[in-house]
Coordinates of C-alpha atoms in Angstrom, one line a residue:
G1 CA 63.9 -0.1 193.9
V2 CA 66.0 -3.0 193.4
K3 CA 67.2 -4.8 196.5
T4 CA 71.0 -5.0 196.7
H5 CA 73.3 -7.0 198.6
V6 CA 76.9 -6.7 199.8
P7 CA 79.3 -7.5 198.4
V8 CA 78.5 -7.0 194.7
L9 CA 80.5 -8.0 191.7
F10 CA 80.5 -6.1 188.4
A11 CA 82.1 -8.4 185.5
G12 CA 81.4 -7.0 182.2
D13 CA 77.7 -7.4 181.4
H14 CA 77.3 -9.5 184.8
I15 CA 76.2 -8.0 188.1
V16 CA 76.5 -10.8 190.9
M17 CA 75.3 -10.1 194.5
G18 CA 76.1 -11.9 197.5
S19 CA 79.1 -14.0 198.8
K20 CA 77.7 -17.4 197.8
E21 CA 76.5 -16.1 194.2
I22 CA 80.1 -14.6 193.5
K23 CA 81.7 -17.7 194.8
T24 CA 79.5 -19.7 192.2
F25 CA 80.1 -17.3 189.6
F26 CA 84.1 -17.6 189.9
N27 CA 83.8 -21.4 189.8
D28 CA 81.7 -21.6 186.9
T29 CA 83.8 -19.1 184.7
A30 CA 87.4 -19.6 186.3
P31 CA 88.4 -21.7 183.0
Y32 CA 87.4 -18.6 181.0
L33 CA 89.3 -16.0 183.3
T34 CA 92.8 -17.4 183.3
P35 CA 95.2 -14.9 182.2
S36 CA 97.5 -15.6 179.2
P37 CA 101.2 -16.3 180.2
R38 CA 102.7 -12.8 180.8
N39 CA 105.6 -11.8 178.3
T40 CA 108.4 -11.2 180.9
S41 CA 110.2 -9.3 177.9
G42 CA 107.8 -6.5 177.8
N43 CA 107.4 -5.6 174.2
A44 CA 110.6 -7.1 172.8
T45 CA 109.0 -10.2 171.4
A46 CA 106.3 -8.0 169.6
N47 CA 108.9 -5.8 168.4
A48 CA 110.9 -8.7 167.2
S49 CA 108.1 -10.5 165.4
A50 CA 107.1 -7.0 163.9
L51 CA 110.6 -7.0 162.1
A52 CA 109.5 -8.7 158.7
P53 CA 112.5 -10.6 157.1
L54 CA 112.2 -8.1 154.2
A55 CA 112.8 -5.1 156.4
V56 CA 115.8 -6.7 158.0
A57 CA 117.4 -7.9 154.7
T58 CA 117.0 -4.2 153.4
A59 CA 118.4 -2.8 156.5
G60 CA 121.3 -5.3 156.2
L61 CA 122.0 -4.3 152.5
V62 CA 121.9 -0.7 153.2
D63 CA 124.4 -0.9 156.0
G64 CA 126.6 -3.1 153.6
I65 CA 126.7 -0.4 151.1
N66 CA 129.2 1.9 152.9
P67 CA 132.7 3.2 151.9
C68 CA 134.4 2.0 154.8
A69 CA 134.1 -1.8 154.0
F70 CA 134.6 -1.0 150.3
A71 CA 137.7 0.8 150.6
V72 CA 139.6 -1.8 152.4
L73 CA 138.4 -4.5 150.1
A74 CA 139.2 -2.7 146.9
L75 CA 142.7 -2.0 148.3
L76 CA 143.2 -5.7 149.4
L77 CA 141.9 -7.1 145.8
G78 CA 144.0 -4.3 144.0
T79 CA 147.2 -5.6 145.8
L80 CA 146.3 -9.2 145.3
T81 CA 145.6 -8.8 141.6
V82 CA 149.1 -7.6 141.0
A83 CA 150.7 -10.3 143.2
G84 CA 148.5 -13.5 142.7
T85 CA 146.2 -15.4 140.5
R86 CA 142.5 -15.0 139.8
R87 CA 141.9 -18.0 142.0
R88 CA 144.0 -16.7 144.8
V89 CA 142.2 -13.4 144.6
L90 CA 138.8 -15.1 145.0
M91 CA 139.9 -17.3 147.8
I92 CA 141.6 -14.3 149.9
G93 CA 138.3 -12.2 149.1
A94 CA 136.0 -14.8 150.3
A95 CA 138.0 -15.4 153.4
Y96 CA 138.1 -11.5 154.0
I97 CA 134.3 -11.5 153.6
A98 CA 133.8 -14.5 155.9
G99 CA 135.9 -12.6 158.5
V100 CA 133.5 -9.7 158.4
F101 CA 130.7 -11.8 158.5
V102 CA 131.6 -13.6 161.6
I103 CA 132.5 -10.7 163.7
Y104 CA 129.3 -9.0 163.0
L105 CA 127.3 -11.9 163.5
A106 CA 129.0 -12.8 166.8
A107 CA 128.7 -9.2 167.9
G108 CA 124.8 -9.3 167.2
F109 CA 124.5 -12.7 169.1
G110 CA 126.7 -11.4 172.1
I111 CA 124.7 -8.2 172.4
T112 CA 121.3 -9.7 172.1
A113 CA 122.2 -12.4 174.5
V114 CA 123.7 -10.1 177.3
I115 CA 120.8 -7.7 176.9
G116 CA 118.3 -10.5 177.2
A117 CA 120.0 -12.0 180.3
T118 CA 120.4 -8.6 182.1
G119 CA 116.9 -7.4 181.5
L120 CA 118.2 -4.0 180.0
A121 CA 116.2 -4.1 176.9
P122 CA 114.0 -1.1 177.2
A123 CA 117.2 0.9 178.2
F124 CA 119.1 -0.5 175.3
R125 CA 116.5 0.2 172.8
L126 CA 116.4 3.9 173.7
L127 CA 120.3 4.1 173.6
A128 CA 120.0 2.3 170.1
G129 CA 117.5 4.7 168.8
V130 CA 119.2 7.8 170.1
V131 CA 122.6 6.7 168.7
A132 CA 121.1 5.8 165.2
L133 CA 119.3 9.2 164.9
A134 CA 122.2 10.9 165.9
V135 CA 124.6 9.3 163.3
G136 CA 121.8 9.7 160.5
I137 CA 121.7 13.5 161.4
A138 CA 125.5 13.5 161.2
V139 CA 125.6 11.9 157.7
L140 CA 122.9 14.0 156.4
A141 CA 124.8 17.2 157.8
S142 CA 128.1 16.0 156.2
V143 CA 126.2 16.1 152.7
V144 CA 124.3 19.4 153.3
L145 CA 127.3 21.3 154.7
E146 CA 129.9 19.3 152.6
R147 CA 131.9 18.4 155.5
R148 CA 133.1 14.9 155.1
D149 CA 134.6 15.1 158.6
L150 CA 131.2 14.9 160.3
A151 CA 130.3 11.6 158.7
P152 CA 131.1 8.4 160.5
A153 CA 134.4 6.8 159.6
I154 CA 137.1 4.7 160.7
T155 CA 139.2 6.1 163.2
A156 CA 142.7 7.5 162.3
R157 CA 144.3 4.6 164.5
G158 CA 142.2 2.2 162.9
R159 CA 143.1 3.3 159.3
E160 CA 146.8 2.8 160.4
R161 CA 146.2 -0.7 161.5
V162 CA 144.4 -1.5 158.4
A163 CA 147.3 -0.1 156.2
G164 CA 149.8 -2.3 158.3
W165 CA 147.6 -5.4 157.5
L166 CA 147.1 -4.5 153.9
E167 CA 151.1 -4.1 153.4
R168 CA 151.2 -7.7 154.2
A169 CA 148.4 -8.7 151.9
P170 CA 150.4 -10.1 149.1
T171 CA 151.9 -12.9 151.3
A172 CA 148.8 -13.4 153.0
G173 CA 147.2 -16.8 153.3
I174 CA 143.5 -17.8 154.0
A175 CA 143.7 -17.6 157.5
A176 CA 145.5 -14.0 157.5
A177 CA 142.6 -12.9 155.0
L178 CA 140.0 -14.1 157.6
A179 CA 141.9 -12.5 160.6
L180 CA 141.9 -9.3 158.3
G181 CA 138.4 -9.3 157.8
V182 CA 137.7 -9.9 161.6
G183 CA 140.1 -6.9 162.3
V184 CA 138.4 -4.6 159.6
G185 CA 135.0 -5.5 161.0
L186 CA 135.9 -4.2 164.6
V187 CA 137.6 -1.0 163.4
E188 CA 134.9 -0.1 161.0
L189 CA 132.0 -0.6 163.6
P190 CA 131.9 3.3 164.2
C191 CA 131.3 3.7 160.6
T192 CA 128.8 1.2 159.9
G193 CA 127.3 0.3 163.4
A194 CA 124.3 2.6 163.6
I195 CA 121.9 0.7 161.6
Y196 CA 123.1 -2.6 163.1
L197 CA 122.5 -1.2 166.5
G198 CA 119.0 0.0 165.8
V199 CA 118.0 -3.6 164.7
L200 CA 119.5 -5.2 167.6
G201 CA 117.6 -2.6 169.6
M202 CA 114.5 -4.0 168.3
L203 CA 115.5 -7.6 169.0
A204 CA 117.0 -6.9 172.3
G205 CA 115.0 -8.6 175.2
G206 CA 112.9 -11.0 172.9
A207 CA 113.5 -14.7 172.6
F208 CA 117.0 -15.5 171.6
A209 CA 115.6 -18.2 169.0
D210 CA 113.7 -15.9 167.3
A211 CA 116.4 -13.3 166.9
V212 CA 119.0 -15.8 165.3
P213 CA 117.6 -16.3 161.9
L214 CA 117.0 -12.5 161.5
L215 CA 120.8 -11.7 162.7
V216 CA 121.8 -14.4 160.2
L217 CA 119.8 -12.9 157.3
Y218 CA 121.0 -9.3 158.3
N219 CA 124.5 -10.1 158.0
I220 CA 124.1 -12.1 154.8
F221 CA 122.9 -8.9 153.2
F222 CA 125.4 -6.9 155.0
V223 CA 128.2 -8.7 153.2
L224 CA 126.3 -9.1 149.9
P225 CA 127.9 -5.9 148.3
L226 CA 131.3 -7.3 149.2
V227 CA 130.5 -10.6 147.6
L228 CA 129.3 -8.8 144.4
I229 CA 132.7 -6.7 144.4
V230 CA 134.8 -9.7 144.8
G231 CA 133.0 -11.4 142.1

């Protein structure tokens, strides 16, 4: 038989017997046994890196093709076309788009930073997934059942506010148009926020510096349909 010693260390293909021999083994192999730095954010960084720029841009474009933002911009431009020059229409339209872009980007930055600081990334990712799935089912149901009331939309109070803002559109300046974009961005979140929430769920908890360019890319493509309409 094989004479054994206590203690015995089994390390992969190595069998080391005896206290002295085990100490020698660790001293010789310690540089190769150092664990890699732990990712304190769990799988969030892996999730963020898995989001290819093309996927983020596509999600932003799909989110941007929605009737909520289109309707407000169409009404705004229609009003301005009657009351202003082509140059004025372009300037007001650009300011409106800038407002939408700024508020959505700020919301993305804020949510990502807060979730990362509080360590609630796993719970937020689960919540974001549930909300995105529920909204997707509601949209499909509204089409299949032909019930438009089931689809996400701007609330009645939000529509009243937007209508009031649009009444002042003919005399609006650049700052007012920018503020209109910010306001519309806030009230239309129930209509357009599900896809954005899903992307934020994937980015939450990872390195904020890694999330910044992806959030900027998402929002550029989110407002791209609005840019095309103004053009």
